[in-house]
mmCIF file of C-alpha atoms in Angstrom:
data_model
loop_
_atom_site.group_PDB
_atom_site.id
_atom_site.type_symbol
_atom_site.label_atom_id
_atom_site.label_comp_id
_atom_site.label_asym_id
_atom_site.label_seq_id
_atom_site.Cartn_x
_atom_site.Cartn_y
_atom_site.Cartn_z
ATOM 1 C CA UNK A 1 -43.280 -18.291 -42.543
ATOM 2 C CA UNK A 2 -45.658 -18.756 -40.122
ATOM 3 C CA UNK A 3 -49.567 -17.694 -39.400
ATOM 4 C CA UNK A 4 -50.695 -16.990 -36.231
ATOM 5 C CA UNK A 5 -52.824 -19.909 -35.626
ATOM 6 C CA UNK A 6 -50.452 -22.265 -36.822
ATOM 7 C CA UNK A 7 -47.729 -20.876 -34.596
ATOM 8 C CA UNK A 8 -50.529 -21.169 -32.205
ATOM 9 C CA UNK A 9 -50.986 -24.755 -32.607
ATOM 10 C CA UNK A 10 -47.093 -25.536 -32.584
ATOM 11 C CA UNK A 11 -46.625 -23.784 -29.300
ATOM 12 C CA UNK A 12 -50.068 -25.264 -27.869
ATOM 13 C CA UNK A 13 -48.745 -28.577 -28.814
ATOM 14 C CA UNK A 14 -45.369 -28.688 -27.502
ATOM 15 C CA UNK A 15 -46.412 -27.527 -24.307
ATOM 16 C CA UNK A 16 -45.852 -24.401 -23.987
ATOM 17 C CA UNK A 17 -47.858 -22.117 -21.269
ATOM 18 C CA UNK A 18 -46.262 -18.424 -21.699
ATOM 19 C CA UNK A 19 -45.142 -16.811 -24.426
ATOM 20 C CA UNK A 20 -43.155 -14.014 -22.977
ATOM 21 C CA UNK A 21 -42.036 -11.540 -26.203
ATOM 22 C CA UNK A 22 -41.961 -8.800 -27.920
ATOM 23 C CA UNK A 23 -42.512 -8.219 -31.496
ATOM 24 C CA UNK A 24 -41.152 -7.460 -34.571
ATOM 25 C CA UNK A 25 -43.096 -6.653 -37.963
ATOM 26 C CA UNK A 26 -43.014 -10.196 -38.497
ATOM 27 C CA UNK A 27 -43.942 -11.610 -35.677
ATOM 28 C CA UNK A 28 -46.426 -9.116 -34.700
ATOM 29 C CA UNK A 29 -49.203 -11.119 -36.664
ATOM 30 C CA UNK A 30 -49.271 -13.721 -34.368
ATOM 31 C CA UNK A 31 -50.448 -11.639 -32.070
ATOM 32 C CA UNK A 32 -53.869 -12.187 -32.225
ATOM 33 C CA UNK A 33 -54.039 -15.883 -32.134
ATOM 34 C CA UNK A 34 -51.695 -15.891 -29.310
ATOM 35 C CA UNK A 35 -53.098 -13.254 -27.366
ATOM 36 C CA UNK A 36 -56.983 -15.453 -28.181
ATOM 37 C CA UNK A 37 -54.799 -18.386 -27.229
ATOM 38 C CA UNK A 38 -57.190 -20.575 -24.546
ATOM 39 C CA UNK A 39 -53.872 -22.775 -24.661
ATOM 40 C CA UNK A 40 -51.043 -20.503 -23.940
ATOM 41 C CA UNK A 41 -50.938 -17.130 -21.962
ATOM 42 C CA UNK A 42 -49.046 -14.773 -23.672
ATOM 43 C CA UNK A 43 -46.521 -12.333 -22.062
ATOM 44 C CA UNK A 44 -45.876 -8.770 -22.853
ATOM 45 C CA UNK A 45 -42.339 -6.904 -21.687
ATOM 46 C CA UNK A 46 -41.027 -3.525 -21.416
ATOM 47 C CA UNK A 47 -37.418 -4.920 -22.564
ATOM 48 C CA UNK A 48 -36.177 -7.492 -24.067
ATOM 49 C CA UNK A 49 -33.829 -8.158 -20.897
ATOM 50 C CA UNK A 50 -37.093 -8.844 -18.940
ATOM 51 C CA UNK A 51 -38.016 -11.772 -21.203
ATOM 52 C CA UNK A 52 -35.212 -14.333 -19.639
ATOM 53 C CA UNK A 53 -35.983 -13.645 -15.692
ATOM 54 C CA UNK A 54 -38.972 -13.440 -16.516
ATOM 55 C CA UNK A 55 -38.804 -17.327 -18.233
ATOM 56 C CA UNK A 56 -36.764 -18.084 -15.763
ATOM 57 C CA UNK A 57 -39.979 -17.693 -13.609
ATOM 58 C CA UNK A 58 -42.045 -19.301 -15.080
ATOM 59 C CA UNK A 59 -39.780 -22.481 -15.529
ATOM 60 C CA UNK A 60 -39.093 -22.548 -12.078
ATOM 61 C CA UNK A 61 -42.697 -21.856 -10.863
ATOM 62 C CA UNK A 62 -43.196 -25.225 -12.655
ATOM 63 C CA UNK A 63 -44.629 -23.659 -15.986
ATOM 64 C CA UNK A 64 -42.803 -24.282 -19.585
ATOM 65 C CA UNK A 65 -42.118 -20.324 -20.931
ATOM 66 C CA UNK A 66 -40.805 -19.879 -24.563
ATOM 67 C CA UNK A 67 -39.229 -16.393 -25.321
ATOM 68 C CA UNK A 68 -39.985 -14.668 -28.253
ATOM 69 C CA UNK A 69 -38.028 -11.727 -29.807
ATOM 70 C CA UNK A 70 -35.923 -10.147 -32.808
ATOM 71 C CA UNK A 71 -32.307 -10.404 -32.994
ATOM 72 C CA UNK A 72 -32.268 -6.686 -31.864
ATOM 73 C CA UNK A 73 -33.632 -7.521 -28.607
ATOM 74 C CA UNK A 74 -31.359 -10.141 -28.592
ATOM 75 C CA UNK A 75 -28.107 -8.243 -28.540
ATOM 76 C CA UNK A 76 -29.906 -6.188 -26.418
ATOM 77 C CA UNK A 77 -30.417 -8.470 -23.562
ATOM 78 C CA UNK A 78 -27.171 -10.749 -23.759
ATOM 79 C CA UNK A 79 -26.489 -10.533 -19.861
ATOM 80 C CA UNK A 80 -29.861 -11.907 -18.668
ATOM 81 C CA UNK A 81 -29.709 -14.008 -21.475
ATOM 82 C CA UNK A 82 -26.151 -15.336 -20.199
ATOM 83 C CA UNK A 83 -27.215 -15.592 -16.543
ATOM 84 C CA UNK A 84 -30.581 -17.125 -17.045
ATOM 85 C CA UNK A 85 -29.137 -19.778 -19.312
ATOM 86 C CA UNK A 86 -25.764 -19.640 -18.100
ATOM 87 C CA UNK A 87 -25.536 -18.786 -14.492
ATOM 88 C CA UNK A 88 -28.852 -20.203 -13.574
ATOM 89 C CA UNK A 89 -28.833 -23.366 -16.233
ATOM 90 C CA UNK A 90 -32.029 -23.521 -16.732
ATOM 91 C CA UNK A 91 -33.040 -24.571 -20.835
ATOM 92 C CA UNK A 92 -35.433 -21.719 -21.395
ATOM 93 C CA UNK A 93 -36.381 -22.043 -25.300
ATOM 94 C CA UNK A 94 -36.296 -18.854 -27.705
ATOM 95 C CA UNK A 95 -37.455 -18.271 -31.197
ATOM 96 C CA UNK A 96 -35.800 -15.581 -32.423
ATOM 97 C CA UNK A 97 -36.646 -13.496 -36.027
ATOM 98 C CA UNK A 98 -33.765 -12.393 -37.589
ATOM 99 C CA UNK A 99 -34.100 -9.457 -39.818
ATOM 100 C CA UNK A 100 -33.300 -9.321 -43.420
ATOM 101 C CA UNK A 101 -31.818 -12.261 -43.614
ATOM 102 C CA UNK A 102 -33.839 -13.318 -46.599
ATOM 103 C CA UNK A 103 -32.909 -10.240 -48.500
ATOM 104 C CA UNK A 104 -29.606 -11.087 -50.077
ATOM 105 C CA UNK A 105 -28.397 -7.704 -50.590
ATOM 106 C CA UNK A 106 -28.981 -5.904 -47.499
ATOM 107 C CA UNK A 107 -26.514 -5.124 -45.163
ATOM 108 C CA UNK A 108 -28.428 -4.722 -41.437
ATOM 109 C CA UNK A 109 -25.944 -5.258 -39.007
ATOM 110 C CA UNK A 110 -29.024 -7.227 -36.851
ATOM 111 C CA UNK A 111 -28.598 -9.748 -39.506
ATOM 112 C CA UNK A 112 -24.969 -9.462 -39.884
ATOM 113 C CA UNK A 113 -24.000 -10.454 -36.449
ATOM 114 C CA UNK A 114 -26.835 -12.330 -35.276
ATOM 115 C CA UNK A 115 -25.196 -15.967 -36.065
ATOM 116 C CA UNK A 116 -22.002 -15.839 -34.708
ATOM 117 C CA UNK A 117 -23.369 -14.489 -31.294
ATOM 118 C CA UNK A 118 -25.326 -17.180 -30.957
ATOM 119 C CA UNK A 119 -22.083 -19.151 -31.478
ATOM 120 C CA UNK A 120 -20.900 -17.157 -29.028
ATOM 121 C CA UNK A 121 -23.508 -17.980 -26.640
ATOM 122 C CA UNK A 122 -22.061 -22.147 -27.120
ATOM 123 C CA UNK A 123 -26.275 -22.189 -27.806
ATOM 124 C CA UNK A 124 -27.648 -25.221 -30.005
ATOM 125 C CA UNK A 125 -29.252 -23.692 -32.754
ATOM 126 C CA UNK A 126 -31.963 -24.522 -35.623
ATOM 127 C CA UNK A 127 -32.585 -22.775 -39.449
ATOM 128 C CA UNK A 128 -36.253 -21.704 -39.907
ATOM 129 C CA UNK A 129 -34.895 -20.494 -43.112
ATOM 130 C CA UNK A 130 -38.015 -21.888 -45.696
ATOM 131 C CA UNK A 131 -41.220 -23.022 -45.198
ATOM 132 C CA UNK A 132 -40.331 -26.862 -45.883
ATOM 133 C CA UNK A 133 -38.294 -26.166 -42.045
ATOM 134 C CA UNK A 134 -41.471 -25.273 -40.329
ATOM 135 C CA UNK A 135 -41.467 -28.864 -38.732
ATOM 136 C CA UNK A 136 -37.829 -28.658 -37.267
ATOM 137 C CA UNK A 137 -38.999 -25.813 -35.054
ATOM 138 C CA UNK A 138 -40.920 -29.203 -32.691
ATOM 139 C CA UNK A 139 -38.388 -31.316 -33.510
ATOM 140 C CA UNK A 140 -35.315 -29.188 -32.170
ATOM 141 C CA UNK A 141 -37.701 -28.067 -29.793
ATOM 142 C CA UNK A 142 -38.610 -31.517 -28.129
ATOM 143 C CA UNK A 143 -34.858 -32.306 -29.166
ATOM 144 C CA UNK A 144 -33.718 -29.885 -26.552
ATOM 145 C CA UNK A 145 -36.355 -30.447 -24.085
ATOM 146 C CA UNK A 146 -35.611 -34.170 -24.147
ATOM 147 C CA UNK A 147 -32.096 -33.356 -23.274
ATOM 148 C CA UNK A 148 -32.002 -30.527 -20.589
ATOM 149 C CA UNK A 149 -30.807 -27.758 -22.628
ATOM 150 C CA UNK A 150 -31.117 -24.100 -23.740
ATOM 151 C CA UNK A 151 -32.394 -23.398 -27.358
ATOM 152 C CA UNK A 152 -32.898 -21.095 -30.179
ATOM 153 C CA UNK A 153 -35.069 -21.500 -33.258
ATOM 154 C CA UNK A 154 -33.804 -18.664 -35.526
ATOM 155 C CA UNK A 155 -36.744 -17.122 -38.406
ATOM 156 C CA UNK A 156 -35.557 -16.561 -40.867
ATOM 157 C CA UNK A 157 -37.361 -12.770 -42.038
ATOM 158 C CA UNK A 158 -37.480 -10.103 -44.925
ATOM 159 C CA UNK A 159 -37.245 -6.575 -44.748
ATOM 160 C CA UNK A 160 -39.477 -4.773 -41.682
ATOM 161 C CA UNK B 1 -40.137 21.164 4.138
ATOM 162 C CA UNK B 2 -38.581 17.730 2.919
ATOM 163 C CA UNK B 3 -38.000 16.722 -0.149
ATOM 164 C CA UNK B 4 -38.426 13.712 -2.111
ATOM 165 C CA UNK B 5 -34.352 13.120 -2.195
ATOM 166 C CA UNK B 6 -33.930 13.792 1.473
ATOM 167 C CA UNK B 7 -32.138 11.308 3.130
ATOM 168 C CA UNK B 8 -31.648 13.658 6.266
ATOM 169 C CA UNK B 9 -34.402 10.274 8.006
ATOM 170 C CA UNK B 10 -33.269 6.982 6.514
ATOM 171 C CA UNK B 11 -34.634 3.497 8.313
ATOM 172 C CA UNK B 12 -31.978 0.994 8.701
ATOM 173 C CA UNK B 13 -31.635 -1.205 6.204
ATOM 174 C CA UNK B 14 -30.943 -4.492 7.882
ATOM 175 C CA UNK B 15 -34.040 -3.817 10.466
ATOM 176 C CA UNK B 16 -35.824 -2.937 7.503
ATOM 177 C CA UNK B 17 -35.503 -6.242 6.519
ATOM 178 C CA UNK B 18 -35.843 -7.831 8.729
ATOM 179 C CA UNK B 19 -39.598 -6.614 9.612
ATOM 180 C CA UNK B 20 -40.442 -8.018 6.345
ATOM 181 C CA UNK B 21 -38.992 -11.690 7.255
ATOM 182 C CA UNK B 22 -40.951 -11.520 10.030
ATOM 183 C CA UNK B 23 -44.146 -11.187 8.062
ATOM 184 C CA UNK B 24 -43.229 -13.550 5.750
ATOM 185 C CA UNK B 25 -45.583 -16.795 5.702
ATOM 186 C CA UNK B 26 -44.622 -19.931 5.125
ATOM 187 C CA UNK B 27 -46.084 -20.409 1.960
ATOM 188 C CA UNK B 28 -44.724 -17.272 0.117
ATOM 189 C CA UNK B 29 -41.725 -16.904 -2.087
ATOM 190 C CA UNK B 30 -39.454 -14.582 -1.728
ATOM 191 C CA UNK B 31 -36.758 -13.199 -3.955
ATOM 192 C CA UNK B 32 -33.460 -11.030 -3.626
ATOM 193 C CA UNK B 33 -30.736 -9.999 -5.329
ATOM 194 C CA UNK B 34 -27.541 -7.692 -4.811
ATOM 195 C CA UNK B 35 -28.117 -6.349 -1.533
ATOM 196 C CA UNK B 36 -30.841 -7.916 0.476
ATOM 197 C CA UNK B 37 -29.174 -11.102 -1.492
ATOM 198 C CA UNK B 38 -27.146 -11.306 1.308
ATOM 199 C CA UNK B 39 -28.429 -9.670 4.310
ATOM 200 C CA UNK B 40 -31.339 -11.841 4.071
ATOM 201 C CA UNK B 41 -30.507 -15.051 4.297
ATOM 202 C CA UNK B 42 -28.815 -13.841 7.898
ATOM 203 C CA UNK B 43 -32.181 -13.378 9.306
ATOM 204 C CA UNK B 44 -34.415 -15.768 8.171
ATOM 205 C CA UNK B 45 -33.613 -19.670 6.081
ATOM 206 C CA UNK B 46 -36.275 -20.865 3.684
ATOM 207 C CA UNK B 47 -36.800 -23.380 0.915
ATOM 208 C CA UNK B 48 -38.895 -20.316 -0.682
ATOM 209 C CA UNK B 49 -36.350 -17.556 -0.558
ATOM 210 C CA UNK B 50 -34.655 -17.332 -3.618
ATOM 211 C CA UNK B 51 -31.512 -15.352 -3.488
ATOM 212 C CA UNK B 52 -30.529 -14.133 -7.126
ATOM 213 C CA UNK B 53 -27.121 -13.793 -6.551
ATOM 214 C CA UNK B 54 -25.019 -14.173 -9.414
ATOM 215 C CA UNK B 55 -27.816 -11.994 -10.520
ATOM 216 C CA UNK B 56 -28.694 -9.755 -14.058
ATOM 217 C CA UNK B 57 -28.827 -6.235 -12.892
ATOM 218 C CA UNK B 58 -33.231 -5.063 -12.819
ATOM 219 C CA UNK B 59 -33.319 -8.887 -13.255
ATOM 220 C CA UNK B 60 -35.535 -9.893 -9.306
ATOM 221 C CA UNK B 61 -38.681 -8.066 -10.496
ATOM 222 C CA UNK B 62 -39.394 -10.055 -13.627
ATOM 223 C CA UNK B 63 -38.076 -13.440 -12.284
ATOM 224 C CA UNK B 64 -40.369 -12.452 -9.658
ATOM 225 C CA UNK B 65 -42.995 -11.908 -11.573
ATOM 226 C CA UNK B 66 -42.716 -14.705 -13.297
ATOM 227 C CA UNK B 67 -42.598 -17.072 -10.236
ATOM 228 C CA UNK B 68 -46.264 -14.927 -9.670
ATOM 229 C CA UNK B 69 -47.969 -15.747 -13.018
ATOM 230 C CA UNK B 70 -46.612 -19.653 -12.259
ATOM 231 C CA UNK B 71 -48.416 -19.650 -8.865
ATOM 232 C CA UNK B 72 -50.830 -17.700 -8.388
ATOM 233 C CA UNK B 73 -52.174 -19.045 -5.498
ATOM 234 C CA UNK B 74 -48.646 -18.132 -3.511
ATOM 235 C CA UNK B 75 -47.956 -14.270 -2.741
ATOM 236 C CA UNK B 76 -44.594 -13.097 -4.485
ATOM 237 C CA UNK B 77 -42.051 -10.712 -2.746
ATOM 238 C CA UNK B 78 -39.637 -9.168 -4.666
ATOM 239 C CA UNK B 79 -36.981 -6.842 -3.060
ATOM 240 C CA UNK B 80 -35.221 -4.799 -5.084
ATOM 241 C CA UNK B 81 -32.678 -2.261 -5.186
ATOM 242 C CA UNK B 82 -33.235 1.065 -6.481
ATOM 243 C CA UNK B 83 -30.654 0.814 -8.986
ATOM 244 C CA UNK B 84 -31.622 -2.133 -10.142
ATOM 245 C CA UNK B 85 -34.637 -0.672 -10.668
ATOM 246 C CA UNK B 86 -33.535 1.974 -12.241
ATOM 247 C CA UNK B 87 -32.204 0.210 -15.088
ATOM 248 C CA UNK B 88 -35.680 -1.429 -16.564
ATOM 249 C CA UNK B 89 -38.307 1.168 -15.114
ATOM 250 C CA UNK B 90 -40.382 -0.030 -17.506
ATOM 251 C CA UNK B 91 -40.759 -3.227 -15.049
ATOM 252 C CA UNK B 92 -43.419 -2.056 -13.027
ATOM 253 C CA UNK B 93 -45.175 -1.559 -16.287
ATOM 254 C CA UNK B 94 -44.553 -5.053 -17.183
ATOM 255 C CA UNK B 95 -45.910 -5.840 -13.563
ATOM 256 C CA UNK B 96 -49.375 -4.511 -14.075
ATOM 257 C CA UNK B 97 -49.588 -5.160 -17.728
ATOM 258 C CA UNK B 98 -49.345 -9.084 -17.077
ATOM 259 C CA UNK B 99 -52.875 -8.654 -14.196
ATOM 260 C CA UNK B 100 -50.646 -10.240 -11.362
ATOM 261 C CA UNK B 101 -52.441 -9.978 -7.881
ATOM 262 C CA UNK B 102 -49.894 -11.747 -6.123
ATOM 263 C CA UNK B 103 -46.804 -9.899 -6.428
ATOM 264 C CA UNK B 104 -44.890 -7.549 -3.920
ATOM 265 C CA UNK B 105 -42.615 -5.052 -4.901
ATOM 266 C CA UNK B 106 -40.363 -3.939 -2.466
ATOM 267 C CA UNK B 107 -37.554 -1.134 -3.027
ATOM 268 C CA UNK B 108 -34.523 -0.391 -1.050
ATOM 269 C CA UNK B 109 -33.594 2.587 -1.562
ATOM 270 C CA UNK B 110 -30.527 3.945 -0.332
ATOM 271 C CA UNK B 111 -29.561 6.142 -3.489
ATOM 272 C CA UNK B 112 -26.348 3.580 -3.775
ATOM 273 C CA UNK B 113 -24.540 1.031 -6.018
ATOM 274 C CA UNK B 114 -24.082 -0.872 -3.060
ATOM 275 C CA UNK B 115 -22.326 -4.043 -3.851
ATOM 276 C CA UNK B 116 -19.629 -1.843 -6.499
ATOM 277 C CA UNK B 117 -18.751 0.209 -3.591
ATOM 278 C CA UNK B 118 -21.942 1.890 -2.733
ATOM 279 C CA UNK B 119 -21.578 4.597 -5.967
ATOM 280 C CA UNK B 120 -24.334 7.034 -7.005
ATOM 281 C CA UNK B 121 -27.003 6.510 -8.787
ATOM 282 C CA UNK B 122 -27.809 8.973 -11.181
ATOM 283 C CA UNK B 123 -31.046 9.758 -8.932
ATOM 284 C CA UNK B 124 -29.696 9.845 -5.634
ATOM 285 C CA UNK B 125 -29.525 13.829 -5.999
ATOM 286 C CA UNK B 126 -33.158 13.960 -7.290
ATOM 287 C CA UNK B 127 -36.420 13.974 -6.762
ATOM 288 C CA UNK B 128 -37.507 10.610 -7.788
ATOM 289 C CA UNK B 129 -40.706 9.580 -6.544
ATOM 290 C CA UNK B 130 -41.206 6.134 -6.648
ATOM 291 C CA UNK B 131 -44.118 5.259 -5.549
ATOM 292 C CA UNK B 132 -45.325 8.306 -7.829
ATOM 293 C CA UNK B 133 -43.586 6.186 -10.969
ATOM 294 C CA UNK B 134 -45.245 2.462 -10.231
ATOM 295 C CA UNK B 135 -48.503 4.717 -9.116
ATOM 296 C CA UNK B 136 -48.767 6.619 -12.342
ATOM 297 C CA UNK B 137 -47.427 2.735 -14.300
ATOM 298 C CA UNK B 138 -50.444 1.826 -12.669
ATOM 299 C CA UNK B 139 -49.874 -0.223 -8.907
ATOM 300 C CA UNK B 140 -53.620 0.182 -7.153
ATOM 301 C CA UNK B 141 -51.447 -0.370 -3.638
ATOM 302 C CA UNK B 142 -47.819 1.967 -2.604
ATOM 303 C CA UNK B 143 -46.187 3.555 0.496
ATOM 304 C CA UNK B 144 -43.213 4.709 0.605
ATOM 305 C CA UNK B 145 -41.250 4.610 4.500
ATOM 306 C CA UNK B 146 -38.816 7.028 5.921
ATOM 307 C CA UNK B 147 -39.195 5.944 9.434
ATOM 308 C CA UNK B 148 -38.630 2.254 10.620
ATOM 309 C CA UNK B 149 -41.365 2.997 13.754
ATOM 310 C CA UNK B 150 -43.801 3.190 10.692
ATOM 311 C CA UNK B 151 -42.276 0.424 8.876
ATOM 312 C CA UNK B 152 -42.862 -1.819 12.496
ATOM 313 C CA UNK B 153 -46.428 -0.910 12.594
ATOM 314 C CA UNK B 154 -48.230 -0.561 9.260
ATOM 315 C CA UNK B 155 -46.184 -3.215 6.854
ATOM 316 C CA UNK B 156 -48.602 -5.945 7.561
ATOM 317 C CA UNK B 157 -51.224 -3.311 7.006
ATOM 318 C CA UNK B 158 -49.923 -2.395 3.330
ATOM 319 C CA UNK B 159 -48.640 -6.278 2.742
ATOM 320 C CA UNK B 160 -52.346 -7.054 2.795
ATOM 321 C CA UNK B 161 -53.352 -4.213 0.184
ATOM 322 C CA UNK B 162 -54.293 -5.274 -3.274
ATOM 323 C CA UNK B 163 -52.193 -6.374 -5.308
ATOM 324 C CA UNK B 164 -49.917 -5.560 -7.340
ATOM 325 C CA UNK B 165 -48.355 -3.552 -4.110
ATOM 326 C CA UNK B 166 -45.619 -1.091 -4.481
ATOM 327 C CA UNK B 167 -43.012 -0.339 -1.404
ATOM 328 C CA UNK B 168 -40.548 2.186 -0.855
ATOM 329 C CA UNK B 169 -38.408 1.629 1.685
ATOM 330 C CA UNK B 170 -35.614 4.650 2.023
ATOM 331 C CA UNK B 171 -32.913 3.233 3.882
ATOM 332 C CA UNK B 172 -28.832 3.245 5.170
ATOM 333 C CA UNK B 173 -26.249 1.427 3.368
ATOM 334 C CA UNK B 174 -25.768 -2.165 4.331
ATOM 335 C CA UNK B 175 -23.053 -2.619 7.270
ATOM 336 C CA UNK B 176 -19.766 -3.889 5.194
ATOM 337 C CA UNK B 177 -20.228 -7.441 7.164
ATOM 338 C CA UNK B 178 -23.134 -8.052 5.404
ATOM 339 C CA UNK B 179 -22.044 -7.108 2.043
ATOM 340 C CA UNK B 180 -19.180 -9.572 2.364
ATOM 341 C CA UNK B 181 -20.754 -12.407 3.138
ATOM 342 C CA UNK B 182 -21.696 -15.122 0.720
ATOM 343 C CA UNK B 183 -24.931 -16.072 -0.497
ATOM 344 C CA UNK B 184 -26.194 -19.662 -0.372
ATOM 345 C CA UNK B 185 -24.885 -22.140 -3.298
ATOM 346 C CA UNK B 186 -27.430 -21.342 -6.454
ATOM 347 C CA UNK B 187 -28.164 -25.196 -7.318
ATOM 348 C CA UNK B 188 -28.466 -26.155 -3.969
ATOM 349 C CA UNK B 189 -31.172 -23.212 -3.562
ATOM 350 C CA UNK B 190 -32.357 -23.660 -7.004
ATOM 351 C CA UNK B 191 -32.878 -27.178 -6.476
ATOM 352 C CA UNK B 192 -35.012 -26.523 -3.122
ATOM 353 C CA UNK B 193 -37.060 -24.150 -4.566
ATOM 354 C CA UNK B 194 -38.381 -26.250 -7.192
ATOM 355 C CA UNK B 195 -39.531 -29.188 -4.376
ATOM 356 C CA UNK B 196 -40.823 -26.252 -2.440
ATOM 357 C CA UNK B 197 -42.960 -24.874 -4.827
ATOM 358 C CA UNK B 198 -44.196 -27.966 -6.160
ATOM 359 C CA UNK B 199 -45.286 -28.640 -2.830
ATOM 360 C CA UNK B 200 -48.911 -27.062 -2.380
#
């Protein structure tokens, strides 16, 4: 969907200061551009459950973090997400790669449960399912920032 | 010879935390959670203290790490229970990998899931060397104390070692009256912390 330099530019132009992530095969190729960026900092966590409170600390410290992970990590980190977005009420934005979304015959349950889980949380979501959708990421991020609410960009992925 | 899981010598947790509270400077951020979040407010009240309740277990260390990354000019202390740390031992690796030097993790090790009534953690009867785990993860400075007098006399020096630092305090369970006390309202804490952090 996005190349590394493309996504680094999008994130930097949005004013994101830290990308807190665990990559997957679709997001992983962004690493060189993000790690080499002079405009933002890449923070690697060992488990997705760390990403949400780490982003919370960055936010409370005056920075503008973004959480990036795959659907599997979203499921794993549900309680941390719940705490940060709903108990602490922090407007953390995230980009979630949805594994196998672009593979119609796939019966991957990571694909099946992505939308229902986010719907259950009541989170404001934006699909990035096609290259033509790329501008929607920045538009949705800005809308969520302006409203002071968390938001999720769901990035459709192919097979891992 | 004493084994690592020997709990015949522990320090009273309130006294152990009081040593830390007395040493905290005005510019320092302190993140507590679970049991310590209930004890600390009775010892000291500052707007740079964040009592992370309701928390998600294992969240205090990453949250403190985020604050340390965001505020590199300040020292940040995370007070974590052993049950919380066990839920995300990888957070020790995350801390070191982030490159922060302004973070201290103080582990209150009582071998218990304290706030749920004092059930044993899986490590309660095991020889888990938490300071050794931190050293293996790459922490340049680690220490361990079982004796209150030792902690009282050495704490200032330990907290001045190169960061990130890891300090294991082998402590007693918290007195019941502390576990039933509430933490300051979350909204009030968040507002106070934001204002305090923005004031250099």
